[in-house]
Amino acid sequence: MTETIAFIGLGNMGGGMAANLARNGFTVRAFDLSDDALAKAEAAGAIRTGSAAEAVTGADAVVTMLPAGKHVEAVYTGEVFGAAKPGALFLDCSTIDVATARRVIAAAKAKGFQMADAPVSGGIAAASAGSLTFMVGGDDDTFAKAKPILSAMGKAVIHAGSDGNGQAAKICNNMLLGATMVATCEAFAMAEKIGLDAQTFYDISSVSSGQSWSMTSYCPVPGVGPQSPADNGYSGGFAVALMLKDLKLALEAAASVNASVPMGAQAESLYQLLANKGEAGQDFSSIIKLLS
């Protein structure tokens, strides 16, 4: 069993993930640019370090959870590769573009390391609860070594295929989610204007052909369906800014392979409009405000 894990990136998601690794018996060497994030990680059982290079020194595995591809590439090439011990396993759980993920993994392999991309599905609450889903890109041996670590932070660890396929799965999934949420909100907004009660529409559609996860697990209408961010003023959950980031990554990937994604493109434009209205920090289900 891998004993010591360096965890770099202790934001809203990474902080909960690192805490779960510590809770499950791993020695966690943590680093973040934020002193507050480091203090929280230390309180959760992690060891505070002063740099990414210090965190990875002597670690059996490195887990990163960073904002974008440029940060991932800079951390690995600038600090991790030069400080990690031979044979260390690298797991990048950030959501980044496929091309950068594959480039960083290739660079890691060239230096004799094993690396997988392992982005997550699930929000802040799932990160804290250890109930994330991991989509993992990498060869069979790397996946086998990664699974025990990722299982300590999630409810499902799924092998998506070769290097970069975890990112591919993530952006395809979230493009579908973004478009489905828009359609769900359209339907509820139209039902209200026609005179159909939201709860009645939910009761019908949730057991009919219009059913979707956006409706039955994450209903965008307050007071309808299971508890969701809509019941808390659209705070918490998965921010509009993050959905917009994933949709932009999906459109970038689609353009690179000449894939037609008209619904994904329309969803991206609507979420961009919502962000421009100052709603970037709200949950992505708040798109219903734009459609009502």
PDB file of N, CA and C in Angstrom, residues 163-257:
ATOM      1  N   ASP A 163      -4.125   7.289 -21.728  1.00  0.00           N
ATOM      2  CA  ASP A 163      -3.763   8.610 -21.223  1.00  0.00           C
ATOM      3  C   ASP A 163      -4.653   9.712 -21.806  1.00  0.00           C
ATOM      4  N   GLY A 164      -5.184  10.558 -20.927  1.00  0.00           N
ATOM      5  CA  GLY A 164      -6.028  11.666 -21.353  1.00  0.00           C
ATOM      6  C   GLY A 164      -7.498  11.342 -21.448  1.00  0.00           C
ATOM      7  N   ASN A 165      -7.841  10.054 -21.399  1.00  0.00           N
ATOM      8  CA  ASN A 165      -9.251   9.680 -21.559  1.00  0.00           C
ATOM      9  C   ASN A 165     -10.104  10.004 -20.342  1.00  0.00           C
ATOM     10  N   GLY A 166      -9.465  10.174 -19.182  1.00  0.00           N
ATOM     11  CA  GLY A 166     -10.219  10.647 -18.025  1.00  0.00           C
ATOM     12  C   GLY A 166     -10.747  12.040 -18.281  1.00  0.00           C
ATOM     13  N   GLN A 167      -9.885  12.912 -18.819  1.00  0.00           N
ATOM     14  CA  GLN A 167     -10.314  14.275 -19.155  1.00  0.00           C
ATOM     15  C   GLN A 167     -11.371  14.256 -20.256  1.00  0.00           C
ATOM     16  N   ALA A 168     -11.207  13.379 -21.226  1.00  0.00           N
ATOM     17  CA  ALA A 168     -12.197  13.279 -22.302  1.00  0.00           C
ATOM     18  C   ALA A 168     -13.564  12.903 -21.742  1.00  0.00           C
ATOM     19  N   ALA A 169     -13.580  11.930 -20.830  1.00  0.00           N
ATOM     20  CA  ALA A 169     -14.845  11.506 -20.227  1.00  0.00           C
ATOM     21  C   ALA A 169     -15.470  12.645 -19.422  1.00  0.00           C
ATOM     22  N   LYS A 170     -14.622  13.374 -18.685  1.00  0.00           N
ATOM     23  CA  LYS A 170     -15.134  14.457 -17.837  1.00  0.00           C
ATOM     24  C   LYS A 170     -15.798  15.556 -18.662  1.00  0.00           C
ATOM     25  N   ILE A 171     -15.135  16.001 -19.723  1.00  0.00           N
ATOM     26  CA  ILE A 171     -15.701  17.113 -20.471  1.00  0.00           C
ATOM     27  C   ILE A 171     -16.922  16.695 -21.291  1.00  0.00           C
ATOM     28  N   CYS A 172     -16.942  15.451 -21.776  1.00  0.00           N
ATOM     29  CA  CYS A 172     -18.141  14.965 -22.476  1.00  0.00           C
ATOM     30  C   CYS A 172     -19.312  14.864 -21.502  1.00  0.00           C
ATOM     31  N   ASN A 173     -19.041  14.336 -20.304  1.00  0.00           N
ATOM     32  CA  ASN A 173     -20.092  14.217 -19.292  1.00  0.00           C
ATOM     33  C   ASN A 173     -20.643  15.584 -18.913  1.00  0.00           C
ATOM     34  N   ASN A 174     -19.756  16.554 -18.671  1.00  0.00           N
ATOM     35  CA  ASN A 174     -20.230  17.845 -18.199  1.00  0.00           C
ATOM     36  C   ASN A 174     -20.854  18.679 -19.309  1.00  0.00           C
ATOM     37  N   MET A 175     -20.465  18.438 -20.549  1.00  0.00           N
ATOM     38  CA  MET A 175     -21.181  19.078 -21.654  1.00  0.00           C
ATOM     39  C   MET A 175     -22.619  18.573 -21.701  1.00  0.00           C
ATOM     40  N   LEU A 176     -22.786  17.274 -21.517  1.00  0.00           N
ATOM     41  CA  LEU A 176     -24.126  16.694 -21.469  1.00  0.00           C
ATOM     42  C   LEU A 176     -24.909  17.248 -20.291  1.00  0.00           C
ATOM     43  N   LEU A 177     -24.257  17.357 -19.133  1.00  0.00           N
ATOM     44  CA  LEU A 177     -24.923  17.891 -17.945  1.00  0.00           C
ATOM     45  C   LEU A 177     -25.357  19.337 -18.161  1.00  0.00           C
ATOM     46  N   GLY A 178     -24.470  20.163 -18.720  1.00  0.00           N
ATOM     47  CA  GLY A 178     -24.804  21.560 -18.935  1.00  0.00           C
ATOM     48  C   GLY A 178     -25.993  21.708 -19.867  1.00  0.00           C
ATOM     49  N   ALA A 179     -25.994  20.983 -20.976  1.00  0.00           N
ATOM     50  CA  ALA A 179     -27.093  21.068 -21.933  1.00  0.00           C
ATOM     51  C   ALA A 179     -28.389  20.527 -21.343  1.00  0.00           C
ATOM     52  N   THR A 180     -28.286  19.444 -20.557  1.00  0.00           N
ATOM     53  CA  THR A 180     -29.476  18.861 -19.941  1.00  0.00           C
ATOM     54  C   THR A 180     -30.085  19.799 -18.913  1.00  0.00           C
ATOM     55  N   MET A 181     -29.247  20.482 -18.136  1.00  0.00           N
ATOM     56  CA  MET A 181     -29.766  21.419 -17.146  1.00  0.00           C
ATOM     57  C   MET A 181     -30.491  22.581 -17.829  1.00  0.00           C
ATOM     58  N   VAL A 182     -29.922  23.074 -18.931  1.00  0.00           N
ATOM     59  CA  VAL A 182     -30.597  24.146 -19.667  1.00  0.00           C
ATOM     60  C   VAL A 182     -31.975  23.680 -20.123  1.00  0.00           C
ATOM     61  N   ALA A 183     -32.055  22.497 -20.701  1.00  0.00           N
ATOM     62  CA  ALA A 183     -33.338  21.976 -21.181  1.00  0.00           C
ATOM     63  C   ALA A 183     -34.322  21.766 -20.031  1.00  0.00           C
ATOM     64  N   THR A 184     -33.816  21.272 -18.901  1.00  0.00           N
ATOM     65  CA  THR A 184     -34.671  21.070 -17.728  1.00  0.00           C
ATOM     66  C   THR A 184     -35.250  22.399 -17.252  1.00  0.00           C
ATOM     67  N   CYS A 185     -34.401  23.418 -17.198  1.00  0.00           N
ATOM     68  CA  CYS A 185     -34.870  24.739 -16.757  1.00  0.00           C
ATOM     69  C   CYS A 185     -35.872  25.332 -17.743  1.00  0.00           C
ATOM     70  N   GLU A 186     -35.620  25.142 -19.027  1.00  0.00           N
ATOM     71  CA  GLU A 186     -36.565  25.610 -20.042  1.00  0.00           C
ATOM     72  C   GLU A 186     -37.946  24.999 -19.820  1.00  0.00           C
ATOM     73  N   ALA A 187     -37.940  23.698 -19.548  1.00  0.00           N
ATOM     74  CA  ALA A 187     -39.215  22.998 -19.393  1.00  0.00           C
ATOM     75  C   ALA A 187     -39.976  23.483 -18.167  1.00  0.00           C
ATOM     76  N   PHE A 188     -39.278  23.646 -17.039  1.00  0.00           N
ATOM     77  CA  PHE A 188     -39.947  24.144 -15.831  1.00  0.00           C
ATOM     78  C   PHE A 188     -40.449  25.576 -16.035  1.00  0.00           C
ATOM     79  N   ALA A 189     -39.657  26.411 -16.694  1.00  0.00           N
ATOM     80  CA  ALA A 189     -40.075  27.799 -16.919  1.00  0.00           C
ATOM     81  C   ALA A 189     -41.299  27.857 -17.829  1.00  0.00           C
ATOM     82  N   MET A 190     -41.306  27.031 -18.858  1.00  0.00           N
ATOM     83  CA  MET A 190     -42.450  27.016 -19.763  1.00  0.00           C
ATOM     84  C   MET A 190     -43.695  26.463 -19.068  1.00  0.00           C
ATOM     85  N   ALA A 191     -43.519  25.406 -18.276  1.00  0.00           N
ATOM     86  CA  ALA A 191     -44.651  24.822 -17.556  1.00  0.00           C
ATOM     87  C   ALA A 191     -45.322  25.861 -16.670  1.00  0.00           C
ATOM     88  N   GLU A 192     -44.493  26.660 -15.976  1.00  0.00           N
ATOM     89  CA  GLU A 192     -45.057  27.692 -15.097  1.00  0.00           C
ATOM     90  C   GLU A 192     -45.866  28.718 -15.888  1.00  0.00           C
ATOM     91  N   LYS A 193     -45.351  29.139 -17.035  1.00  0.00           N
ATOM     92  CA  LYS A 193     -46.041  30.157 -17.829  1.00  0.00           C
ATOM     93  C   LYS A 193     -47.325  29.622 -18.459  1.00  0.00           C
ATOM     94  N   ILE A 194     -47.342  28.333 -18.737  1.00  0.00           N
ATOM     95  CA  ILE A 194     -48.552  27.718 -19.282  1.00  0.00           C
ATOM     96  C   ILE A 194     -49.612  27.540 -18.197  1.00  0.00           C
ATOM     97  N   GLY A 195     -49.153  27.466 -16.931  1.00  0.00           N
ATOM     98  CA  GLY A 195     -50.084  27.300 -15.822  1.00  0.00           C
ATOM     99  C   GLY A 195     -50.017  25.940 -15.165  1.00  0.00           C
ATOM    100  N   LEU A 196     -48.952  25.195 -15.437  1.00  0.00           N
ATOM    101  CA  LEU A 196     -48.770  23.871 -14.841  1.00  0.00           C
ATOM    102  C   LEU A 196     -47.907  23.997 -13.593  1.00  0.00           C
ATOM    103  N   ASP A 197     -48.397  23.536 -12.473  1.00  0.00           N
ATOM    104  CA  ASP A 197     -47.672  23.595 -11.207  1.00  0.00           C
ATOM    105  C   ASP A 197     -46.345  22.843 -11.304  1.00  0.00           C
ATOM    106  N   ALA A 198     -45.281  23.436 -10.724  1.00  0.00           N
ATOM    107  CA  ALA A 198     -43.942  22.848 -10.826  1.00  0.00           C
ATOM    108  C   ALA A 198     -43.878  21.462 -10.202  1.00  0.00           C
ATOM    109  N   GLN A 199     -44.508  21.290  -9.048  1.00  0.00           N
ATOM    110  CA  GLN A 199     -44.483  19.982  -8.398  1.00  0.00           C
ATOM    111  C   GLN A 199     -45.238  18.951  -9.232  1.00  0.00           C
ATOM    112  N   THR A 200     -46.353  19.366  -9.805  1.00  0.00           N
ATOM    113  CA  THR A 200     -47.114  18.452 -10.654  1.00  0.00           C
ATOM    114  C   THR A 200     -46.313  18.048 -11.889  1.00  0.00           C
ATOM    115  N   PHE A 201     -45.655  19.039 -12.494  1.00  0.00           N
ATOM    116  CA  PHE A 201     -44.817  18.719 -13.649  1.00  0.00           C
ATOM    117  C   PHE A 201     -43.698  17.762 -13.256  1.00  0.00           C
ATOM    118  N   TYR A 202     -43.080  18.003 -12.101  1.00  0.00           N
ATOM    119  CA  TYR A 202     -42.024  17.106 -11.613  1.00  0.00           C
ATOM    120  C   TYR A 202     -42.567  15.694 -11.414  1.00  0.00           C
ATOM    121  N   ASP A 203     -43.720  15.592 -10.774  1.00  0.00           N
ATOM    122  CA  ASP A 203     -44.309  14.274 -10.501  1.00  0.00           C
ATOM    123  C   ASP A 203     -44.556  13.494 -11.796  1.00  0.00           C
ATOM    124  N   ILE A 204     -44.913  14.206 -12.857  1.00  0.00           N
ATOM    125  CA  ILE A 204     -45.180  13.547 -14.135  1.00  0.00           C
ATOM    126  C   ILE A 204     -43.878  13.236 -14.876  1.00  0.00           C
ATOM    127  N   SER A 205     -43.044  14.278 -15.070  1.00  0.00           N
ATOM    128  CA  SER A 205     -41.859  14.108 -15.911  1.00  0.00           C
ATOM    129  C   SER A 205     -40.796  13.225 -15.273  1.00  0.00           C
ATOM    130  N   SER A 206     -40.750  13.226 -13.930  1.00  0.00           N
ATOM    131  CA  SER A 206     -39.724  12.433 -13.251  1.00  0.00           C
ATOM    132  C   SER A 206     -39.934  10.934 -13.433  1.00  0.00           C
ATOM    133  N   VAL A 207     -41.129  10.529 -13.845  1.00  0.00           N
ATOM    134  CA  VAL A 207     -41.395   9.107 -14.112  1.00  0.00           C
ATOM    135  C   VAL A 207     -41.788   8.885 -15.571  1.00  0.00           C
ATOM    136  N   SER A 208     -41.432   9.869 -16.405  1.00  0.00           N
ATOM    137  CA  SER A 208     -41.752   9.778 -17.826  1.00  0.00           C
ATOM    138  C   SER A 208     -40.478   9.947 -18.658  1.00  0.00           C
ATOM    139  N   SER A 209     -40.640  10.056 -19.943  1.00  0.00           N
ATOM    140  CA  SER A 209     -39.493  10.071 -20.852  1.00  0.00           C
ATOM    141  C   SER A 209     -38.625  11.318 -20.728  1.00  0.00           C
ATOM    142  N   GLY A 210     -39.114  12.359 -20.063  1.00  0.00           N
ATOM    143  CA  GLY A 210     -38.321  13.567 -19.885  1.00  0.00           C
ATOM    144  C   GLY A 210     -37.412  13.525 -18.665  1.00  0.00           C
ATOM    145  N   GLN A 211     -37.425  12.415 -17.943  1.00  0.00           N
ATOM    146  CA  GLN A 211     -36.626  12.310 -16.716  1.00  0.00           C
ATOM    147  C   GLN A 211     -35.139  12.451 -17.004  1.00  0.00           C
ATOM    148  N   SER A 212     -34.442  13.147 -16.123  1.00  0.00           N
ATOM    149  CA  SER A 212     -32.986  13.273 -16.216  1.00  0.00           C
ATOM    150  C   SER A 212     -32.428  13.500 -14.818  1.00  0.00           C
ATOM    151  N   TRP A 213     -31.113  13.340 -14.680  1.00  0.00           N
ATOM    152  CA  TRP A 213     -30.457  13.604 -13.400  1.00  0.00           C
ATOM    153  C   TRP A 213     -30.681  15.047 -12.976  1.00  0.00           C
ATOM    154  N   SER A 214     -30.649  15.970 -13.935  1.00  0.00           N
ATOM    155  CA  SER A 214     -30.853  17.384 -13.613  1.00  0.00           C
ATOM    156  C   SER A 214     -32.217  17.616 -12.983  1.00  0.00           C
ATOM    157  N   MET A 215     -33.195  16.808 -13.341  1.00  0.00           N
ATOM    158  CA  MET A 215     -34.525  16.973 -12.772  1.00  0.00           C
ATOM    159  C   MET A 215     -34.670  16.242 -11.444  1.00  0.00           C
ATOM    160  N   THR A 216     -34.324  14.973 -11.405  1.00  0.00           N
ATOM    161  CA  THR A 216     -34.674  14.162 -10.243  1.00  0.00           C
ATOM    162  C   THR A 216     -33.645  14.177  -9.123  1.00  0.00           C
ATOM    163  N   SER A 217     -32.411  14.556  -9.418  1.00  0.00           N
ATOM    164  CA  SER A 217     -31.387  14.606  -8.373  1.00  0.00           C
ATOM    165  C   SER A 217     -30.929  16.016  -8.057  1.00  0.00           C
ATOM    166  N   TYR A 218     -31.226  16.981  -8.940  1.00  0.00           N
ATOM    167  CA  TYR A 218     -30.660  18.321  -8.803  1.00  0.00           C
ATOM    168  C   TYR A 218     -31.651  19.352  -9.321  1.00  0.00           C
ATOM    169  N   CYS A 219     -32.917  19.191  -8.928  1.00  0.00           N
ATOM    170  CA  CYS A 219     -33.983  20.017  -9.501  1.00  0.00           C
ATOM    171  C   CYS A 219     -33.684  21.510  -9.344  1.00  0.00           C
ATOM    172  N   PRO A 220     -33.804  22.292 -10.416  1.00  0.00           N
ATOM    173  CA  PRO A 220     -33.489  23.716 -10.358  1.00  0.00           C
ATOM    174  C   PRO A 220     -34.591  24.585  -9.768  1.00  0.00           C
ATOM    175  N   VAL A 221     -35.713  23.968  -9.362  1.00  0.00           N
ATOM    176  CA  VAL A 221     -36.832  24.719  -8.788  1.00  0.00           C
ATOM    177  C   VAL A 221     -36.854  24.531  -7.274  1.00  0.00           C
ATOM    178  N   PRO A 222     -36.840  25.602  -6.498  1.00  0.00           N
ATOM    179  CA  PRO A 222     -36.867  25.464  -5.028  1.00  0.00           C
ATOM    180  C   PRO A 222     -38.091  24.689  -4.546  1.00  0.00           C
ATOM    181  N   GLY A 223     -37.862  23.806  -3.576  1.00  0.00           N
ATOM    182  CA  GLY A 223     -38.965  23.085  -2.955  1.00  0.00           C
ATOM    183  C   GLY A 223     -39.481  21.908  -3.746  1.00  0.00           C
ATOM    184  N   VAL A 224     -38.840  21.586  -4.851  1.00  0.00           N
ATOM    185  CA  VAL A 224     -39.284  20.469  -5.686  1.00  0.00           C
ATOM    186  C   VAL A 224     -38.158  19.433  -5.762  1.00  0.00           C
ATOM    187  N   GLY A 225     -38.496  18.164  -5.526  1.00  0.00           N
ATOM    188  CA  GLY A 225     -37.494  17.107  -5.582  1.00  0.00           C
ATOM    189  C   GLY A 225     -36.601  17.095  -4.357  1.00  0.00           C
ATOM    190  N   PRO A 226     -35.541  16.278  -4.377  1.00  0.00           N
ATOM    191  CA  PRO A 226     -34.616  16.206  -3.247  1.00  0.00           C
ATOM    192  C   PRO A 226     -33.937  17.548  -3.006  1.00  0.00           C
ATOM    193  N   GLN A 227     -33.365  17.708  -1.825  1.00  0.00           N
ATOM    194  CA  GLN A 227     -32.649  18.930  -1.483  1.00  0.00           C
ATOM    195  C   GLN A 227     -31.584  19.235  -2.531  1.00  0.00           C
ATOM    196  N   SER A 228     -31.536  20.483  -2.970  1.00  0.00           N
ATOM    197  CA  SER A 228     -30.566  20.883  -3.988  1.00  0.00           C
ATOM    198  C   SER A 228     -30.170  22.341  -3.742  1.00  0.00           C
ATOM    199  N   PRO A 229     -29.144  22.849  -4.434  1.00  0.00           N
ATOM    200  CA  PRO A 229     -28.761  24.252  -4.249  1.00  0.00           C
ATOM    201  C   PRO A 229     -29.911  25.241  -4.478  1.00  0.00           C
ATOM    202  N   ALA A 230     -30.886  24.852  -5.308  1.00  0.00           N
ATOM    203  CA  ALA A 230     -32.039  25.740  -5.530  1.00  0.00           C
ATOM    204  C   ALA A 230     -32.753  26.059  -4.225  1.00  0.00           C
ATOM    205  N   ASP A 231     -32.683  25.143  -3.259  1.00  0.00           N
ATOM    206  CA  ASP A 231     -33.340  25.355  -1.964  1.00  0.00           C
ATOM    207  C   ASP A 231     -32.527  26.250  -1.038  1.00  0.00           C
ATOM    208  N   ASN A 232     -31.336  26.616  -1.476  1.00  0.00           N
ATOM    209  CA  ASN A 232     -30.459  27.463  -0.664  1.00  0.00           C
ATOM    210  C   ASN A 232     -30.031  28.704  -1.443  1.00  0.00           C
ATOM    211  N   GLY A 233     -30.967  29.227  -2.232  1.00  0.00           N
ATOM    212  CA  GLY A 233     -30.671  30.420  -3.000  1.00  0.00           C
ATOM    213  C   GLY A 233     -29.630  30.217  -4.081  1.00  0.00           C
ATOM    214  N   TYR A 234     -29.479  28.984  -4.535  1.00  0.00           N
ATOM    215  CA  TYR A 234     -28.496  28.612  -5.562  1.00  0.00           C
ATOM    216  C   TYR A 234     -27.053  28.832  -5.108  1.00  0.00           C
ATOM    217  N   SER A 235     -26.827  28.758  -3.818  1.00  0.00           N
ATOM    218  CA  SER A 235     -25.455  28.835  -3.318  1.00  0.00           C
ATOM    219  C   SER A 235     -24.915  27.425  -3.121  1.00  0.00           C
ATOM    220  N   GLY A 236     -23.565  27.305  -3.085  1.00  0.00           N
ATOM    221  CA  GLY A 236     -22.955  25.988  -2.972  1.00  0.00           C
ATOM    222  C   GLY A 236     -23.050  25.234  -4.285  1.00  0.00           C
ATOM    223  N   GLY A 237     -22.853  23.952  -4.214  1.00  0.00           N
ATOM    224  CA  GLY A 237     -22.969  23.121  -5.411  1.00  0.00           C
ATOM    225  C   GLY A 237     -21.840  23.328  -6.397  1.00  0.00           C
ATOM    226  N   PHE A 238     -22.177  23.357  -7.694  1.00  0.00           N
ATOM    227  CA  PHE A 238     -21.209  23.451  -8.787  1.00  0.00           C
ATOM    228  C   PHE A 238     -21.375  24.814  -9.453  1.00  0.00           C
ATOM    229  N   ALA A 239     -20.397  25.670  -9.267  1.00  0.00           N
ATOM    230  CA  ALA A 239     -20.524  27.066  -9.685  1.00  0.00           C
ATOM    231  C   ALA A 239     -20.662  27.218 -11.198  1.00  0.00           C
ATOM    232  N   VAL A 240     -21.383  28.262 -11.598  1.00  0.00           N
ATOM    233  CA  VAL A 240     -21.515  28.628 -13.008  1.00  0.00           C
ATOM    234  C   VAL A 240     -20.140  28.759 -13.656  1.00  0.00           C
ATOM    235  N   ALA A 241     -19.195  29.371 -12.953  1.00  0.00           N
ATOM    236  CA  ALA A 241     -17.850  29.564 -13.505  1.00  0.00           C
ATOM    237  C   ALA A 241     -17.191  28.238 -13.836  1.00  0.00           C
ATOM    238  N   LEU A 242     -17.422  27.216 -13.004  1.00  0.00           N
ATOM    239  CA  LEU A 242     -16.824  25.907 -13.249  1.00  0.00           C
ATOM    240  C   LEU A 242     -17.507  25.187 -14.409  1.00  0.00           C
ATOM    241  N   MET A 243     -18.830  25.308 -14.485  1.00  0.00           N
ATOM    242  CA  MET A 243     -19.533  24.719 -15.627  1.00  0.00           C
ATOM    243  C   MET A 243     -19.079  25.387 -16.918  1.00  0.00           C
ATOM    244  N   LEU A 244     -18.923  26.703 -16.878  1.00  0.00           N
ATOM    245  CA  LEU A 244     -18.480  27.422 -18.061  1.00  0.00           C
ATOM    246  C   LEU A 244     -17.077  26.986 -18.469  1.00  0.00           C
ATOM    247  N   LYS A 245     -16.203  26.802 -17.491  1.00  0.00           N
ATOM    248  CA  LYS A 245     -14.847  26.310 -17.781  1.00  0.00           C
ATOM    249  C   LYS A 245     -14.908  24.961 -18.494  1.00  0.00           C
ATOM    250  N   ASP A 246     -15.728  24.041 -17.984  1.00  0.00           N
ATOM    251  CA  ASP A 246     -15.811  22.704 -18.575  1.00  0.00           C
ATOM    252  C   ASP A 246     -16.414  22.741 -19.977  1.00  0.00           C
ATOM    253  N   LEU A 247     -17.410  23.610 -20.171  1.00  0.00           N
ATOM    254  CA  LEU A 247     -18.012  23.728 -21.496  1.00  0.00           C
ATOM    255  C   LEU A 247     -17.019  24.300 -22.508  1.00  0.00           C
ATOM    256  N   LYS A 248     -16.205  25.235 -22.081  1.00  0.00           N
ATOM    257  CA  LYS A 248     -15.185  25.785 -22.975  1.00  0.00           C
ATOM    258  C   LYS A 248     -14.145  24.719 -23.324  1.00  0.00           C
ATOM    259  N   LEU A 249     -13.771  23.907 -22.354  1.00  0.00           N
ATOM    260  CA  LEU A 249     -12.853  22.803 -22.629  1.00  0.00           C
ATOM    261  C   LEU A 249     -13.472  21.812 -23.618  1.00  0.00           C
ATOM    262  N   ALA A 250     -14.767  21.558 -23.456  1.00  0.00           N
ATOM    263  CA  ALA A 250     -15.451  20.630 -24.357  1.00  0.00           C
ATOM    264  C   ALA A 250     -15.485  21.179 -25.780  1.00  0.00           C
ATOM    265  N   LEU A 251     -15.770  22.459 -25.923  1.00  0.00           N
ATOM    266  CA  LEU A 251     -15.813  23.051 -27.263  1.00  0.00           C
ATOM    267  C   LEU A 251     -14.427  23.075 -27.901  1.00  0.00           C
ATOM    268  N   GLU A 252     -13.414  23.315 -27.084  1.00  0.00           N
ATOM    269  CA  GLU A 252     -12.036  23.283 -27.583  1.00  0.00           C
ATOM    270  C   GLU A 252     -11.684  21.890 -28.093  1.00  0.00           C
ATOM    271  N   ALA A 253     -12.042  20.872 -27.302  1.00  0.00           N
ATOM    272  CA  ALA A 253     -11.771  19.501 -27.716  1.00  0.00           C
ATOM    273  C   ALA A 253     -12.569  19.135 -28.965  1.00  0.00           C
ATOM    274  N   ALA A 254     -13.822  19.567 -29.017  1.00  0.00           N
ATOM    275  CA  ALA A 254     -14.662  19.275 -30.178  1.00  0.00           C
ATOM    276  C   ALA A 254     -14.064  19.878 -31.447  1.00  0.00           C
ATOM    277  N   ALA A 255     -13.583  21.111 -31.347  1.00  0.00           N
ATOM    278  CA  ALA A 255     -12.989  21.769 -32.508  1.00  0.00           C
ATOM    279  C   ALA A 255     -11.728  21.037 -32.979  1.00  0.00           C
ATOM    280  N   SER A 256     -10.985  20.477 -32.026  1.00  0.00           N
ATOM    281  CA  SER A 256      -9.730  19.815 -32.378  1.00  0.00           C
ATOM    282  C   SER A 256      -9.945  18.516 -33.140  1.00  0.00           C
ATOM    283  N   VAL A 257     -11.131  17.930 -33.017  1.00  0.00           N
ATOM    284  CA  VAL A 257     -11.408  16.664 -33.720  1.00  0.00           C
ATOM    285  C   VAL A 257     -12.573  16.794 -34.701  1.00  0.00           C
TER     286      VAL A 257
END
